[in-house]
PDB file of C-alpha atoms in Angstrom:
ATOM      1  CA  MET A   1      54.996  97.965 135.947  1.00  0.00           C
ATOM      2  CA  GLY A   2      58.474  99.516 135.758  1.00  0.00           C
ATOM      3  CA  ILE A   3      59.391 102.283 133.387  1.00  0.00           C
ATOM      4  CA  TYR A   4      61.516  99.930 131.254  1.00  0.00           C
ATOM      5  CA  ASP A   5      58.593  97.505 130.833  1.00  0.00           C
ATOM      6  CA  ARG A   6      56.558 100.031 128.863  1.00  0.00           C
ATOM      7  CA  ASP A   7      56.058  99.516 125.142  1.00  0.00           C
ATOM      8  CA  TYR A   8      57.891 102.632 124.016  1.00  0.00           C
ATOM      9  CA  TYR A   9      61.050 101.492 125.826  1.00  0.00           C
ATOM     10  CA  GLN A  10      61.081  98.116 124.129  1.00  0.00           C
ATOM     11  CA  GLN A  11      63.273  97.387 121.135  1.00  0.00           C
ATOM     12  CA  PRO A  12      61.626  95.521 118.280  1.00  0.00           C
ATOM     13  CA  PRO A  13      62.794  91.897 118.228  1.00  0.00           C
ATOM     14  CA  SER A  14      65.673  91.090 115.925  1.00  0.00           C
ATOM     15  CA  HIS A  15      64.877  88.508 113.281  1.00  0.00           C
ATOM     16  CA  GLY A  16      68.416  87.238 112.885  1.00  0.00           C
ATOM     17  CA  SER A  17      69.435  89.591 110.088  1.00  0.00           C
ATOM     18  CA  PHE A  18      72.826  91.229 110.093  1.00  0.00           C
ATOM     19  CA  SER A  19      72.404  94.940 109.668  1.00  0.00           C
ATOM     20  CA  GLY A  20      75.986  95.935 110.451  1.00  0.00           C
ATOM     21  CA  PRO A  21      77.260  98.349 113.056  1.00  0.00           C
ATOM     22  CA  ARG A  22      74.775 100.893 114.344  1.00  0.00           C
ATOM     23  CA  THR A  23      77.316 103.411 115.594  1.00  0.00           C
ATOM     24  CA  ILE A  24      79.978 105.507 113.910  1.00  0.00           C
ATOM     25  CA  VAL A  25      82.519 103.852 116.216  1.00  0.00           C
ATOM     26  CA  GLY A  26      81.491 100.447 114.866  1.00  0.00           C
ATOM     27  CA  ILE A  27      81.704 101.661 111.281  1.00  0.00           C
ATOM     28  CA  LEU A  28      85.155 103.191 111.854  1.00  0.00           C
ATOM     29  CA  ILE A  29      86.421  99.988 113.455  1.00  0.00           C
ATOM     30  CA  LEU A  30      85.003  97.932 110.584  1.00  0.00           C
ATOM     31  CA  ILE A  31      86.675 100.139 107.952  1.00  0.00           C
ATOM     32  CA  ASN A  32      90.022  99.993 109.765  1.00  0.00           C
ATOM     33  CA  VAL A  33      89.917  96.208 110.118  1.00  0.00           C
ATOM     34  CA  VAL A  34      88.832  95.667 106.485  1.00  0.00           C
ATOM     35  CA  VAL A  35      91.644  97.893 105.156  1.00  0.00           C
ATOM     36  CA  PHE A  36      94.165  96.180 107.448  1.00  0.00           C
ATOM     37  CA  PHE A  37      93.216  92.678 106.318  1.00  0.00           C
ATOM     38  CA  ALA A  38      92.831  93.660 102.647  1.00  0.00           C
ATOM     39  CA  ASP A  39      96.352  95.074 102.655  1.00  0.00           C
ATOM     40  CA  GLY A  40      97.730  92.031 104.463  1.00  0.00           C
ATOM     41  CA  LEU A  41      95.964  89.482 102.278  1.00  0.00           C
ATOM     42  CA  PHE A  42      96.027  91.032  98.812  1.00  0.00           C
ATOM     43  CA  PHE A  43      99.237  93.074  99.003  1.00  0.00           C
ATOM     44  CA  ALA A  44     101.270  91.010 101.472  1.00  0.00           C
ATOM     45  CA  ASP A  45     104.574  91.577  99.681  1.00  0.00           C
ATOM     46  CA  SER A  46     104.342  95.239  98.736  1.00  0.00           C
ATOM     47  CA  HIS A  47     101.670  96.672 101.095  1.00  0.00           C
ATOM     48  CA  LYS A  48     100.486  98.925  98.263  1.00  0.00           C
ATOM     49  CA  LEU A  49      97.284  99.855 100.072  1.00  0.00           C
ATOM     50  CA  THR A  50      99.130 101.112 103.144  1.00  0.00           C
ATOM     51  CA  SER A  51     101.609 102.989 100.940  1.00  0.00           C
ATOM     52  CA  LEU A  52      98.777 104.583  98.970  1.00  0.00           C
ATOM     53  CA  PHE A  53      96.856 105.648 102.082  1.00  0.00           C
ATOM     54  CA  ALA A  54      99.900 106.885 104.047  1.00  0.00           C
ATOM     55  CA  VAL A  55     100.326 110.618 104.521  1.00  0.00           C
ATOM     56  CA  LYS A  56     103.751 111.738 103.446  1.00  0.00           C
ATOM     57  CA  VAL A  57     105.795 114.823 104.221  1.00  0.00           C
ATOM     58  CA  GLY A  58     105.536 115.826 100.557  1.00  0.00           C
ATOM     59  CA  THR A  59     101.738 115.785 100.781  1.00  0.00           C
ATOM     60  CA  LEU A  60     101.881 119.272 102.306  1.00  0.00           C
ATOM     61  CA  LEU A  61     103.079 120.696  99.000  1.00  0.00           C
ATOM     62  CA  ALA A  62     100.838 118.545  96.779  1.00  0.00           C
ATOM     63  CA  PRO A  63      97.204 119.714  97.090  1.00  0.00           C
ATOM     64  CA  TRP A  64      95.981 116.890  94.839  1.00  0.00           C
ATOM     65  CA  MET A  65      97.150 114.452  97.530  1.00  0.00           C
ATOM     66  CA  TRP A  66      95.505 116.140 100.535  1.00  0.00           C
ATOM     67  CA  TRP A  67      92.990 113.275 100.751  1.00  0.00           C
ATOM     68  CA  GLN A  68      95.836 111.369 102.427  1.00  0.00           C
ATOM     69  CA  PHE A  69      95.368 113.513 105.546  1.00  0.00           C
ATOM     70  CA  VAL A  70      92.205 111.441 106.106  1.00  0.00           C
ATOM     71  CA  SER A  71      93.091 108.124 104.485  1.00  0.00           C
ATOM     72  CA  TYR A  72      96.221 107.528 106.580  1.00  0.00           C
ATOM     73  CA  GLY A  73      94.002 107.080 109.623  1.00  0.00           C
ATOM     74  CA  PHE A  74      92.464 103.963 108.096  1.00  0.00           C
ATOM     75  CA  ALA A  75      95.759 102.247 107.273  1.00  0.00           C
ATOM     76  CA  HIS A  76      97.920 100.651 109.944  1.00  0.00           C
ATOM     77  CA  ALA A  77     101.321  99.037 110.212  1.00  0.00           C
ATOM     78  CA  PRO A  78     101.360  95.914 108.044  1.00  0.00           C
ATOM     79  CA  PHE A  79     101.066  92.258 109.086  1.00  0.00           C
ATOM     80  CA  PRO A  80     102.079  90.595 111.440  1.00  0.00           C
ATOM     81  CA  PRO A  81     102.409  93.243 114.166  1.00  0.00           C
ATOM     82  CA  TRP A  82      98.868  93.479 115.498  1.00  0.00           C
ATOM     83  CA  GLU A  83      99.561  95.812 118.412  1.00  0.00           C
ATOM     84  CA  HIS A  84      99.044  99.048 116.485  1.00  0.00           C
ATOM     85  CA  ILE A  85      95.580  98.346 115.110  1.00  0.00           C
ATOM     86  CA  VAL A  86      94.404  96.343 118.140  1.00  0.00           C
ATOM     87  CA  GLY A  87      95.419  99.098 120.555  1.00  0.00           C
ATOM     88  CA  ASN A  88      93.827 101.851 118.482  1.00  0.00           C
ATOM     89  CA  MET A  89      90.572  99.970 117.930  1.00  0.00           C
ATOM     90  CA  LEU A  90      90.234  98.908 121.582  1.00  0.00           C
ATOM     91  CA  VAL A  91      90.604 102.491 122.769  1.00  0.00           C
ATOM     92  CA  LEU A  92      88.171 103.658 120.091  1.00  0.00           C
ATOM     93  CA  PHE A  93      85.683 100.973 121.112  1.00  0.00           C
ATOM     94  CA  PHE A  94      85.812 101.606 124.861  1.00  0.00           C
ATOM     95  CA  LEU A  95      86.126 105.397 124.917  1.00  0.00           C
ATOM     96  CA  GLY A  96      84.678 106.395 121.555  1.00  0.00           C
ATOM     97  CA  ARG A  97      81.236 104.960 122.281  1.00  0.00           C
ATOM     98  CA  ASP A  98      80.765 107.256 125.274  1.00  0.00           C
ATOM     99  CA  ILE A  99      81.932 110.288 123.304  1.00  0.00           C
ATOM    100  CA  GLU A 100      79.600 109.343 120.439  1.00  0.00           C
ATOM    101  CA  MET A 101      76.654 108.964 122.808  1.00  0.00           C
ATOM    102  CA  LEU A 102      77.420 112.377 124.282  1.00  0.00           C
ATOM    103  CA  TYR A 103      77.901 114.285 121.003  1.00  0.00           C
ATOM    104  CA  GLY A 104      75.809 112.253 118.564  1.00  0.00           C
ATOM    105  CA  ARG A 105      76.772 110.313 115.440  1.00  0.00           C
ATOM    106  CA  LYS A 106      77.338 113.190 113.013  1.00  0.00           C
ATOM    107  CA  GLU A 107      79.244 115.356 115.446  1.00  0.00           C
ATOM    108  CA  PHE A 108      81.422 112.427 116.535  1.00  0.00           C
ATOM    109  CA  LEU A 109      82.288 111.645 112.910  1.00  0.00           C
ATOM    110  CA  ARG A 110      83.166 115.308 112.267  1.00  0.00           C
ATOM    111  CA  LEU A 111      85.278 115.344 115.417  1.00  0.00           C
ATOM    112  CA  TYR A 112      87.092 112.114 114.535  1.00  0.00           C
ATOM    113  CA  LEU A 113      87.881 113.234 110.988  1.00  0.00           C
ATOM    114  CA  ALA A 114      89.005 116.667 112.191  1.00  0.00           C
ATOM    115  CA  LEU A 115      91.322 115.007 114.720  1.00  0.00           C
ATOM    116  CA  LEU A 116      92.768 112.854 111.912  1.00  0.00           C
ATOM    117  CA  VAL A 117      93.415 115.855 109.678  1.00  0.00           C
ATOM    118  CA  VAL A 118      94.905 118.025 112.429  1.00  0.00           C
ATOM    119  CA  SER A 119      97.200 115.290 113.735  1.00  0.00           C
ATOM    120  CA  GLY A 120      98.342 114.452 110.183  1.00  0.00           C
ATOM    121  CA  LEU A 121      99.055 118.119 109.463  1.00  0.00           C
ATOM    122  CA  VAL A 122     100.980 118.566 112.705  1.00  0.00           C
ATOM    123  CA  TRP A 123     103.057 115.464 111.972  1.00  0.00           C
ATOM    124  CA  ALA A 124     103.818 116.564 108.395  1.00  0.00           C
ATOM    125  CA  VAL A 125     104.754 120.115 109.413  1.00  0.00           C
ATOM    126  CA  ILE A 126     107.073 118.903 112.184  1.00  0.00           C
ATOM    127  CA  GLU A 127     108.730 116.407 109.838  1.00  0.00           C
ATOM    128  CA  GLN A 128     109.096 119.111 107.160  1.00  0.00           C
ATOM    129  CA  ILE A 129     110.761 121.462 109.670  1.00  0.00           C
ATOM    130  CA  GLN A 130     113.127 118.701 110.793  1.00  0.00           C
ATOM    131  CA  GLY A 131     114.132 118.040 107.188  1.00  0.00           C
ATOM    132  CA  ALA A 132     112.633 114.579 106.709  1.00  0.00           C
ATOM    133  CA  PRO A 133     112.580 113.234 103.149  1.00  0.00           C
ATOM    134  CA  ALA A 134     109.431 113.989 101.138  1.00  0.00           C
ATOM    135  CA  ASN A 135     108.516 110.297 100.909  1.00  0.00           C
ATOM    136  CA  ALA A 136     108.609 109.691 104.698  1.00  0.00           C
ATOM    137  CA  GLY A 137     105.132 108.521 105.652  1.00  0.00           C
ATOM    138  CA  ALA A 138     102.835 107.941 108.582  1.00  0.00           C
ATOM    139  CA  VAL A 139      99.862 105.611 109.042  1.00  0.00           C
ATOM    140  CA  GLY A 140      97.410 104.858 111.811  1.00  0.00           C
ATOM    141  CA  ALA A 141      94.613 106.424 113.762  1.00  0.00           C
ATOM    142  CA  SER A 142      96.785 107.201 116.786  1.00  0.00           C
ATOM    143  CA  GLY A 143      96.415 110.978 116.431  1.00  0.00           C
ATOM    144  CA  ALA A 144      92.622 110.823 116.374  1.00  0.00           C
ATOM    145  CA  ILE A 145      92.604 108.203 119.137  1.00  0.00           C
ATOM    146  CA  SER A 146      94.795 110.457 121.285  1.00  0.00           C
ATOM    147  CA  GLY A 147      92.280 113.248 120.791  1.00  0.00           C
ATOM    148  CA  ILE A 148      89.441 110.917 121.830  1.00  0.00           C
ATOM    149  CA  VAL A 149      91.389 109.947 124.975  1.00  0.00           C
ATOM    150  CA  VAL A 150      91.971 113.611 125.870  1.00  0.00           C
ATOM    151  CA  LEU A 151      88.315 114.441 125.228  1.00  0.00           C
ATOM    152  CA  TYR A 152      87.165 111.475 127.317  1.00  0.00           C
TER     153      TYR A 152
END
């Protein structure tokens, strides 16, 4: 009998129920895809969801809007360009799972959110210094994904 044949190594059989993603990476990908499609389907003309979630240069000086330093990472460039969200989610899927296994679910989530906030702050500060208009915005998880790539 091999070590993997023992009872305590066996997974209980699945009974065909959908329980959703079991990893933080899966949950993050699901949230990103749902927000992307919701914005494309329900707000196809105005992309209100993406505009609401986007971090703007003026957010630095508006503390009541600091939640955008997290929310922008779940909004991506609107339909039909798929490259932005597909690229980000593929890298998150292939590299993020290993990082999550190494650090654990809670620590990976903290790391991912911290990377989002830091990259959003850096972007906003640089744009502020360069004199960008206050309503210039950024969306996408590229800053956090870049941090995951460096950490990998």
